CSV table of C-alpha atoms and ligand atoms in Angstrom, one decimal:
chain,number,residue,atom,x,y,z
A,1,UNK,CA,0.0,0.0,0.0
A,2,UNK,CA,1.1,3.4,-0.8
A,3,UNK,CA,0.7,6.2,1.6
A,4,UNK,CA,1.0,9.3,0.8
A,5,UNK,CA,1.2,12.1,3.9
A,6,UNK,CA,0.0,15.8,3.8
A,7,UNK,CA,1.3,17.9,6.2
A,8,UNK,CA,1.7,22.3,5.7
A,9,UNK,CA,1.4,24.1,9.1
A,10,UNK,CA,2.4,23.4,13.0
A,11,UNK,CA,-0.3,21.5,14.2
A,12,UNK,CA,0.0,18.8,11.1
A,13,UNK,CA,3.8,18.5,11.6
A,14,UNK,CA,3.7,17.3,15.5
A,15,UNK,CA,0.5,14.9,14.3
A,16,UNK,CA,1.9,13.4,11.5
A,17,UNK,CA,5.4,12.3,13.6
A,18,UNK,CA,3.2,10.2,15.8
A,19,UNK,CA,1.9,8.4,12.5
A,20,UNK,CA,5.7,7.9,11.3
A,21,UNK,CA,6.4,7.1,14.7
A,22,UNK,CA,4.6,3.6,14.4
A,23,UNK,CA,4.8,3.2,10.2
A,24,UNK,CA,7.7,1.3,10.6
A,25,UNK,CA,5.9,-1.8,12.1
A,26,UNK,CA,3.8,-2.2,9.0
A,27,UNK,CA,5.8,-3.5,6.2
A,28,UNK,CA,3.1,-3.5,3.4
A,29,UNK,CA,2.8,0.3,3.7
A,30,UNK,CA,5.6,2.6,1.6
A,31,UNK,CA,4.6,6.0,2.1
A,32,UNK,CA,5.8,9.8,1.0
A,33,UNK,CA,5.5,13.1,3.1
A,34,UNK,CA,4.3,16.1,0.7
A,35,UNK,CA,5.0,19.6,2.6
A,36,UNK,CA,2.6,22.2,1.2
A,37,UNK,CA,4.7,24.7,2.1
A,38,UNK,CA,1.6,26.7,4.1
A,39,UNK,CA,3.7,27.0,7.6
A,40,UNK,CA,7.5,28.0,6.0
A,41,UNK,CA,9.3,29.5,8.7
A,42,UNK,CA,12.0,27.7,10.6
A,43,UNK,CA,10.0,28.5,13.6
A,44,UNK,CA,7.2,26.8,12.5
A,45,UNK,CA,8.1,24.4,9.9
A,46,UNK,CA,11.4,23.0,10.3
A,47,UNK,CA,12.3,22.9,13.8
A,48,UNK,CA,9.4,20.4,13.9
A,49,UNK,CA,11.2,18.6,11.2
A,50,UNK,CA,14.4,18.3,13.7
A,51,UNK,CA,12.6,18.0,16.7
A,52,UNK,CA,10.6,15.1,15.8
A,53,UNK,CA,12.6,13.2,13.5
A,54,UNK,CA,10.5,13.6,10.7
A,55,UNK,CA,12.1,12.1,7.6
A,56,UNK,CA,12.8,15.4,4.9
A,57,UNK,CA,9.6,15.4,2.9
A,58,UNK,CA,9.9,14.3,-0.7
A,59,UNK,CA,7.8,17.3,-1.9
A,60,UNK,CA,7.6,20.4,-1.0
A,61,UNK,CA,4.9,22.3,-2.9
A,62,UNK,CA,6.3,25.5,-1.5
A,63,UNK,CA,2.9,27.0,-1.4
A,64,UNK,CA,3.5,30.3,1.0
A,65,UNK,CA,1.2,32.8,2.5
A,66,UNK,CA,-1.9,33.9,0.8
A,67,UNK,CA,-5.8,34.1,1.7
A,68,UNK,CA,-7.8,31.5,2.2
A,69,UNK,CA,-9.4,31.0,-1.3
A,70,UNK,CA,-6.1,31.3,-3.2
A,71,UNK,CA,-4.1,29.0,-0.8
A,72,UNK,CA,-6.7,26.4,-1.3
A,73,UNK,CA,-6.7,26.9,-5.2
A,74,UNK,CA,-2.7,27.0,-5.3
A,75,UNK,CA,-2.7,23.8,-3.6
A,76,UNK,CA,-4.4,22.0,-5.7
A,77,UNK,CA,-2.7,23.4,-9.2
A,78,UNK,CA,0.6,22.0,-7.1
A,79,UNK,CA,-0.5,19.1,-5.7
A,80,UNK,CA,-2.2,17.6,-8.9
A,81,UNK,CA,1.3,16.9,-10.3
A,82,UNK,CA,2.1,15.2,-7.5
A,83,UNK,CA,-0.3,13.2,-7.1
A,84,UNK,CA,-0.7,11.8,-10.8
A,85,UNK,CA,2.9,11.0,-10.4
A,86,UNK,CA,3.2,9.3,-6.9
A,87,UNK,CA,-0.2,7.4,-7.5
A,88,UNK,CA,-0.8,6.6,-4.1
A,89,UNK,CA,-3.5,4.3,-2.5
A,90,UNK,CA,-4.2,6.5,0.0
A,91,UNK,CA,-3.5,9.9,1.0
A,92,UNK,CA,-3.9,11.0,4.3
A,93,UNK,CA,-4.2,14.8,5.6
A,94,UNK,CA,-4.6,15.7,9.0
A,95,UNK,CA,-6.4,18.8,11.2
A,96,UNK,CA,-8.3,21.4,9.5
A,97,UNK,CA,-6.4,23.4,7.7
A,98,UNK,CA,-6.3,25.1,4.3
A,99,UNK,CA,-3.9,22.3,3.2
A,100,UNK,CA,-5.5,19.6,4.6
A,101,UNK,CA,-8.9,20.4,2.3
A,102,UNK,CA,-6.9,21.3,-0.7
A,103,UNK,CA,-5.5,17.8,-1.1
A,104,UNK,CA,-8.3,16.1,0.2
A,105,UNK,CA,-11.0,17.3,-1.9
A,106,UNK,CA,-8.1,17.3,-5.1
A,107,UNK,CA,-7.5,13.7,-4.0
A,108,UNK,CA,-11.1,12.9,-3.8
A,109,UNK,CA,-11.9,14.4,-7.3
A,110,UNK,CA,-9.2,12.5,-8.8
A,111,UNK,CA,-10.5,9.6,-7.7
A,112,UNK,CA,-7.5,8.5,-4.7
A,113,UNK,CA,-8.9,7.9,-1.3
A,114,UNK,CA,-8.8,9.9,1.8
A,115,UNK,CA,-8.0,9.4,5.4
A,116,UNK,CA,-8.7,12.2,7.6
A,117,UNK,CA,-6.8,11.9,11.0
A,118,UNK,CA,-8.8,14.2,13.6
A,119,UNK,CA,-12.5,14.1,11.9
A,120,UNK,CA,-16.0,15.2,12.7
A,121,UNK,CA,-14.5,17.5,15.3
A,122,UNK,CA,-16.9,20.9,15.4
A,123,UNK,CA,-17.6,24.0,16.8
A,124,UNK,CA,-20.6,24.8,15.0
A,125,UNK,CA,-19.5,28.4,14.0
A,126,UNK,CA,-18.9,28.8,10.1
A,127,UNK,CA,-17.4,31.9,10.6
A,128,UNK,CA,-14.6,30.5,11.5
A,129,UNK,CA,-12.3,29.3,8.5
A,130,UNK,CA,-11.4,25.9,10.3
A,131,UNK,CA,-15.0,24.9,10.5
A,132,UNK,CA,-15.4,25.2,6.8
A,133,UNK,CA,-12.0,23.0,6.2
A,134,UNK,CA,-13.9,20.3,8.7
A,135,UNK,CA,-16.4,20.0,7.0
A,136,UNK,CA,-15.7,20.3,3.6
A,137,UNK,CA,-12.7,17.5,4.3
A,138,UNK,CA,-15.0,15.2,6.2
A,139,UNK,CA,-17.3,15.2,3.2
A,140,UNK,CA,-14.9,13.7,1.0
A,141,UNK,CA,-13.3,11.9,3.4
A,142,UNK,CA,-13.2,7.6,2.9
A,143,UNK,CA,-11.7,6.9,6.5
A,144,UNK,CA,-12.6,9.1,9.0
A,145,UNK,CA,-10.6,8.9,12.5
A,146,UNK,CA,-12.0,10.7,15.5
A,147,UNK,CA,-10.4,11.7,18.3
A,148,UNK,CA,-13.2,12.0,20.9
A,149,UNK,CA,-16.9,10.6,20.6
A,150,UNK,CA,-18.6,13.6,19.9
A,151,UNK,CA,-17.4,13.7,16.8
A,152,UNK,CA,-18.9,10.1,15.6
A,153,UNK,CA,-22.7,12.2,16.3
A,154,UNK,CA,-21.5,14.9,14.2
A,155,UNK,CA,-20.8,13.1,11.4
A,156,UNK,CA,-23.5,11.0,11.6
A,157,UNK,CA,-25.7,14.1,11.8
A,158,UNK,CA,-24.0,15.4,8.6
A,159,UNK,CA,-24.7,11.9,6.6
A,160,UNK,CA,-21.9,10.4,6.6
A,161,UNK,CA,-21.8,6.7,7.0
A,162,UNK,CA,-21.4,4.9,10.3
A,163,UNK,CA,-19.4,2.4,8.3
A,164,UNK,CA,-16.4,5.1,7.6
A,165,UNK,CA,-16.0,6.3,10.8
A,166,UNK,CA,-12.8,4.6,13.3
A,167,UNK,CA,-12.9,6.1,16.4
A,168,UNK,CA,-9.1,5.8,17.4
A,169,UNK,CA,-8.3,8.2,19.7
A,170,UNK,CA,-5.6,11.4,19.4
A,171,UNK,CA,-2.7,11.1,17.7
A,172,UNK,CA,-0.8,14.6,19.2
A,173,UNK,CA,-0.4,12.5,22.0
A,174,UNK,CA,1.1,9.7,20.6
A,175,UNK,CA,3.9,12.5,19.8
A,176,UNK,CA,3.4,14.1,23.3
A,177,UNK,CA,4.0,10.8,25.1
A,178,UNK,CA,7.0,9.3,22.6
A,179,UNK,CA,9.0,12.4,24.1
A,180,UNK,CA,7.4,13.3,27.3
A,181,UNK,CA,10.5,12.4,29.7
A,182,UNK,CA,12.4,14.2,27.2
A,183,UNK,CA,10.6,17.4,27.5
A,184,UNK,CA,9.4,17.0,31.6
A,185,UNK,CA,13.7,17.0,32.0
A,186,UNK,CA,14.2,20.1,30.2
A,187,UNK,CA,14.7,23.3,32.1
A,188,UNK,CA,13.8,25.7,28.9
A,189,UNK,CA,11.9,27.6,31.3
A,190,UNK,CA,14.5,28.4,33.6
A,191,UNK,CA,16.4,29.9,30.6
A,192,UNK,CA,13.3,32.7,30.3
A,193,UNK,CA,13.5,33.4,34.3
A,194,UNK,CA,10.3,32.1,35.0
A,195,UNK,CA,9.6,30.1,38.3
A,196,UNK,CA,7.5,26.7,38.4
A,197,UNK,CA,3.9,27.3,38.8
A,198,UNK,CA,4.3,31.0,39.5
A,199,UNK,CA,4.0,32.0,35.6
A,200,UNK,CA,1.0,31.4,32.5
A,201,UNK,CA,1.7,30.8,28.8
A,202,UNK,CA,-0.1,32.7,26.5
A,203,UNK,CA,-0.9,32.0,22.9
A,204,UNK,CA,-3.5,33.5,20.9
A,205,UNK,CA,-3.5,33.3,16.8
A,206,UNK,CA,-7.1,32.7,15.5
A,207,UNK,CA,-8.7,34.8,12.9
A,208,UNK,CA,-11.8,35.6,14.9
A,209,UNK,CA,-9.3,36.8,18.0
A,210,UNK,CA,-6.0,38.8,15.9
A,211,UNK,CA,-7.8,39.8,12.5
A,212,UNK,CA,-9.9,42.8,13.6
A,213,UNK,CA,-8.5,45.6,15.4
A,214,UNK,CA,-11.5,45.3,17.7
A,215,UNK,CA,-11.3,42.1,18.9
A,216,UNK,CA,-7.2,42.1,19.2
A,217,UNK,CA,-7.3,45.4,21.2
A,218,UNK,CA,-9.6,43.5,23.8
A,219,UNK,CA,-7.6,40.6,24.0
A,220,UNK,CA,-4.1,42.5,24.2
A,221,UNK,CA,-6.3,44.6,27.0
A,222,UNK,CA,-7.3,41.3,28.7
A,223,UNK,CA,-3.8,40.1,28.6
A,224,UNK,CA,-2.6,43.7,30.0
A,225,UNK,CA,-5.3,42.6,33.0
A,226,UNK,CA,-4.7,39.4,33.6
A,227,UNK,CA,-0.8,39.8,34.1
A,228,UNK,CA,-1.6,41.3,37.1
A,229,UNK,CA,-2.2,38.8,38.9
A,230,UNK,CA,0.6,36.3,37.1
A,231,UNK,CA,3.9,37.1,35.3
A,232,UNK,CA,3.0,35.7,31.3
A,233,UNK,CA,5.3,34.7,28.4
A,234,UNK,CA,3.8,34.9,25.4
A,235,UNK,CA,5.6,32.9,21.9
A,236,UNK,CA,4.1,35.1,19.7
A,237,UNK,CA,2.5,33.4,16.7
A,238,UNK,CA,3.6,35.5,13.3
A,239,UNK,CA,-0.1,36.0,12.2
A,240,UNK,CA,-0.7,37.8,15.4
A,241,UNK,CA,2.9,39.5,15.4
A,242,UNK,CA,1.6,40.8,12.3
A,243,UNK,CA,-1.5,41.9,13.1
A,244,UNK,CA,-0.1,43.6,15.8
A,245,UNK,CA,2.2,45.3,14.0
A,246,UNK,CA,-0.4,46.7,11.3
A,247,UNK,CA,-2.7,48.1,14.3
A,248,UNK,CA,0.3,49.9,16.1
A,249,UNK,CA,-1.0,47.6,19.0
A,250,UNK,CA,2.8,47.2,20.6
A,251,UNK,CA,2.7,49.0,23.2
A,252,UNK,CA,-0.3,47.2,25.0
A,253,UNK,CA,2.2,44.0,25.6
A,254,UNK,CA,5.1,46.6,26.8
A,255,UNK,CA,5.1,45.4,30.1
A,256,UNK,CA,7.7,43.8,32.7
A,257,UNK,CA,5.3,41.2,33.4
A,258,UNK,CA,4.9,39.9,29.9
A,259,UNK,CA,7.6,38.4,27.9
A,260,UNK,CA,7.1,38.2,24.2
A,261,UNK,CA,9.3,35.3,22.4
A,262,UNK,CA,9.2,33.5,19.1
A,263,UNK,CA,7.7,30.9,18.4
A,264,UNK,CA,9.6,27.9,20.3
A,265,UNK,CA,10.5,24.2,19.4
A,266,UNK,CA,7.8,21.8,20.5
A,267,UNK,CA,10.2,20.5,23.3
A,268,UNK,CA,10.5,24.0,25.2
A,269,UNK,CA,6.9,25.1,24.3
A,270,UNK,CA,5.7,21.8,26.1
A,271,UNK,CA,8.1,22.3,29.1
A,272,UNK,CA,6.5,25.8,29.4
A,273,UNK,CA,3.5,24.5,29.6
A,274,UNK,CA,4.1,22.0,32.0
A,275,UNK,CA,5.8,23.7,34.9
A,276,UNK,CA,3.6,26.5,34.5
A,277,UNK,CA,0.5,27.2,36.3
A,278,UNK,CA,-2.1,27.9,33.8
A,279,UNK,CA,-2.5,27.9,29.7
A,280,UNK,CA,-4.4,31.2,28.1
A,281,UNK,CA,-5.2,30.2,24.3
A,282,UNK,CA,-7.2,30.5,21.7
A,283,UNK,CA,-5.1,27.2,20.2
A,284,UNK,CA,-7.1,23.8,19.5
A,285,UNK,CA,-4.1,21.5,20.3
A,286,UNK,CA,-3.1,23.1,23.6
A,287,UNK,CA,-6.4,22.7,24.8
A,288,UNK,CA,-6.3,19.1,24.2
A,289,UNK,CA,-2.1,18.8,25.2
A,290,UNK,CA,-3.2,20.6,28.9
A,291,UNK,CA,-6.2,18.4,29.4
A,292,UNK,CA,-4.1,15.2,28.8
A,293,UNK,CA,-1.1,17.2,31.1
A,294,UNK,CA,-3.6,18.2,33.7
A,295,UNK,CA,-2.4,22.0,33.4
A,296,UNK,CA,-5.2,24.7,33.4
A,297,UNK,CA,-6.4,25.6,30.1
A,298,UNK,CA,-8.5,29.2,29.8
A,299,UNK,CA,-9.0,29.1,26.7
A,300,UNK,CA,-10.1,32.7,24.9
A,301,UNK,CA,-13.1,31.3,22.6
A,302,UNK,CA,-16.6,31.3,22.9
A,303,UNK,CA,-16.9,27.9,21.8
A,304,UNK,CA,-14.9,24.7,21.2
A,305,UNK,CA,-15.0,21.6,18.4
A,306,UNK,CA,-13.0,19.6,21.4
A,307,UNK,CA,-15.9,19.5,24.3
A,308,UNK,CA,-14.2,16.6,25.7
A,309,UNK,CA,-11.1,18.9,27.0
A,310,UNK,CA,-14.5,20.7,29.1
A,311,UNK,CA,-16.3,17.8,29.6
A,312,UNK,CA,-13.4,15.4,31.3
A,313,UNK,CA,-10.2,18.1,31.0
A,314,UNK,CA,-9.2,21.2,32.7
A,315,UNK,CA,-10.5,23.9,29.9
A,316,UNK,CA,-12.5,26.7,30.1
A,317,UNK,CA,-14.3,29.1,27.9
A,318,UNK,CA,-13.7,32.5,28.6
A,319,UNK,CA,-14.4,34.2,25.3
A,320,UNK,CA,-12.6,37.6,25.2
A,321,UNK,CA,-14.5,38.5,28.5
A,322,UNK,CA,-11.9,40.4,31.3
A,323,UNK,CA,-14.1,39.3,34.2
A,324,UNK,CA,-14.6,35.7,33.5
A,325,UNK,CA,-10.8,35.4,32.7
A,326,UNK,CA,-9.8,37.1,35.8
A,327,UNK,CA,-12.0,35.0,37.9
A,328,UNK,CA,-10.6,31.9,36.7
A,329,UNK,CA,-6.8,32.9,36.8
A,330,UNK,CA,-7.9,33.9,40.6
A,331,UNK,CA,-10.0,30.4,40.6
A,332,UNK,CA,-6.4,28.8,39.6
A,333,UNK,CA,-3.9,31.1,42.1
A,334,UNK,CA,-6.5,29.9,44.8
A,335,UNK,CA,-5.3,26.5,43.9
A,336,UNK,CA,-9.5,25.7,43.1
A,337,UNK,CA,-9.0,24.8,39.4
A,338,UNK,CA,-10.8,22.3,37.4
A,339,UNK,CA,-8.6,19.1,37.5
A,340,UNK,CA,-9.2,16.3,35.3
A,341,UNK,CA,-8.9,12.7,36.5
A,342,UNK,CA,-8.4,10.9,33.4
A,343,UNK,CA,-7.3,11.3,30.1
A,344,UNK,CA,-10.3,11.1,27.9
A,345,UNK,CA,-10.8,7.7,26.0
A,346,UNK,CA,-8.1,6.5,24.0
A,347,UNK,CA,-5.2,9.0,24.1
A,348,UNK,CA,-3.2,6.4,25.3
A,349,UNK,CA,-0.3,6.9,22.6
A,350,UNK,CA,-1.5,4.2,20.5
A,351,UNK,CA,-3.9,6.5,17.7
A,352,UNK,CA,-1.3,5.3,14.8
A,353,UNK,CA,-1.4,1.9,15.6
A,354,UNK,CA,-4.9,1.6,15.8
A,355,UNK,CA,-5.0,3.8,12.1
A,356,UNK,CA,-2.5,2.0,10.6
A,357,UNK,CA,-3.9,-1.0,11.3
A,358,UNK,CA,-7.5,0.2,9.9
A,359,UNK,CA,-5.6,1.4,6.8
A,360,UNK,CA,-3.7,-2.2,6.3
A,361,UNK,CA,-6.2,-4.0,7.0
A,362,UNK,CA,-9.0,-2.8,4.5
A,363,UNK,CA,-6.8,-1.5,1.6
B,401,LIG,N1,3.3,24.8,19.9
B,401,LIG,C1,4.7,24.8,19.8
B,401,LIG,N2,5.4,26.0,20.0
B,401,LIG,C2,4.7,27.2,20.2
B,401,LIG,C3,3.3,27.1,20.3
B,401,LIG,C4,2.6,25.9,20.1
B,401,LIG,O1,5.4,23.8,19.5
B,401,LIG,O2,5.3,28.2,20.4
B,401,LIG,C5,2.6,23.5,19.6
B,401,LIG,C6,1.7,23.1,20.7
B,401,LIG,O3,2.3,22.3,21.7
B,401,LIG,C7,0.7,22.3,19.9
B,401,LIG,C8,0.7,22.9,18.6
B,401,LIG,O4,1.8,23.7,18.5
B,401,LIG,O5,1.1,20.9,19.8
B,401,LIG,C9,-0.6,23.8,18.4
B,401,LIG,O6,-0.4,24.5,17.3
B,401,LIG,P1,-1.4,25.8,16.9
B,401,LIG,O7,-1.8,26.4,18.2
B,401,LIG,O8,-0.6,26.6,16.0
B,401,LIG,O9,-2.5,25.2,16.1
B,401,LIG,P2,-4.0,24.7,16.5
B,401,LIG,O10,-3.9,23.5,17.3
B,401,LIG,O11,-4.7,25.8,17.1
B,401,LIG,O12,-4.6,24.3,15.1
């Protein structure tokens, strides 16, 4: 079987090295990595890369930065090439972003099958741009494997057969828990002067939250709030750097109690996180990463396509609302925050297995 692997921004890089993680113990699969090219900085493409021990991808379709419509149209002119030439069985894309519906719906059209890794996941709000990648990948999707239950009624609700959905569990932490004693014996915190539990990480970089002046003037106000009550460092995401940048918005994180850093690797991001003693993020991942860590997760949305990191984990909607977020950091200091008991179902580091397997076994 022939395999071939999409993977353009952060988020896909740290879930497809769980799936390569395991590959090896299935002999009948050959596979390829294609790199759209969406996520191109070192910071946020190759560091992963290095990190991870991703093999070099054997395309890069060098896509870059560009809106929505015309990232999702370049990919497919690129990835059409590819594809007629590599002629793989299966192609399988991951998350929900603009390069994971690109080559699923060019794969789909052109008659290869699709695995989605992390389907039927939903937040019910089509403004935001990863909703509309769900559920335009889902609909083409041949193998669909969820990470939480939920997701198995949503698709169902949506008409998509019972018969193509695997519920497998989440394959981020199959790569969380492949280098967890590596990153718990880190001390990358120590190397930004932060003391355990006495500091939050911050990370905010969704359309809804950075886009507008509006909205990012409240959060950068909430942030201004919240810090104090708690030093913050803050890897800055280049969407929102950006986005700052254009609003003149600088000086509202010009403060001694906020620390604003690039990006970091995976292994110092997830030390961060887990010596510290809360998680503010607009992120999708983190809120699933602190649930299974049993950090605090406040997470600025007003809704979630991941209720099980509410239902079982340690996350909270807050919105962009000062008061509610205050209260809950305080909640947190008080040392009266939400703590989950048990991972949710199946994220027990063995996602890829249980895919692989599926994919072995029916193609
Ligand atoms: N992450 C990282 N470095 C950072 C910030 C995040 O390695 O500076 C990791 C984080 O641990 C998680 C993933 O990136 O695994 C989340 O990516 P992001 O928030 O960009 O995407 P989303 O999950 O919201 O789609």
């Amino acid at each position: 079987m022939k395999l071939l692997i999409v993977a353009g921004t952060r988020p896909n890089f740290i879930k497809i090295a769980g799936l390569l993680y395991e590959i090896s113990k299935f002999p009948t699969i050959r596979y390829i990595i294609v790199h759209t090219g969406q996520h191109y900085d070192i910071n946020l493409s190759d560091i992963f890369f290095r990190q991870l021990k991703i093999p070099a991808p054997n395309v890069n379709l060098g896509v870059g930065s560009a809106n929505r419509v015309t990232q999702i149209k370049e990919i497919k002119r690129r990835f059409k090439p590819v594809l007629k030439k590599h002629k793989p069985d299966v192609v399988a894309v991951v998350g929900d972003v603009n390069s994971t519906v690109a080559c699923a719906e060019l794969s789909h059209r052109l008659g290869v099958k699709v695995a989605h890794i992390e389907a039927g996941l939903r937040s019910f709000d089509r403004s935001m741009p990863e909703e509309l990648n769900r559920i335009r990948t889902d609909k083409v999707s041949d193998f669909l494997f969820t990470t939480e239950r939920t997701a198995y009624t949503n698709l169902c609700n949506e008409g998509i057969e019972s018969t193509k959905i695997y519920f497998v569990g989440n394959i981020m932490i199959d790569t969380l828990l492949k280098n967890l004693k590596h990153i718990r014996n880190l001390g990358a915190y120590k190397k930004f002067n932060l003391i355990k539990e006495k500091y939050g990480v911050v990370t905010f970089h969704r359309p809804s939250n950075v886009d507008s002046r509006k909205n990012l003037t409240k959060l950068l106000n909430m942030i201004n709030i919240a810090q104090r009550e708690l030093k913050l460092i803050i890897p800055l995401h280049p969407r929102t750097k950006a986005s700052i940048k254009n609003f003149a918005l600088e000086r509202l994180l010009n403060n001694k109690n906020i620390s604003v850093v690039n990006p970091l690797g995976y292994f110092e991001f997830l030390n961060l996180v887990i010596n510290s003693k809360l998680v503010l993020t607009d992120s999708g991942g983190i809120q699933e990463e602190t649930t299974f860590l049993k950090i605090p997760c406040i997470t600025m949305r007003s809704n979630t396509e991941r209720p099980v990191t509410i239902n079982q984990g340690t996350n909270v909607l807050v919105a962009n609302d000062t008061r509610k977020t205050l209260k809950e950091i305080k909640r947190i200091i008080d040392g009266k925050s939400k703590i989950s008991q048990k991972s949710p179902e199946l994220w027990d580091g063995k996602t890829a297995g249980r895919i692989l397997q599926v994919l072995s076994r029916v193609l």
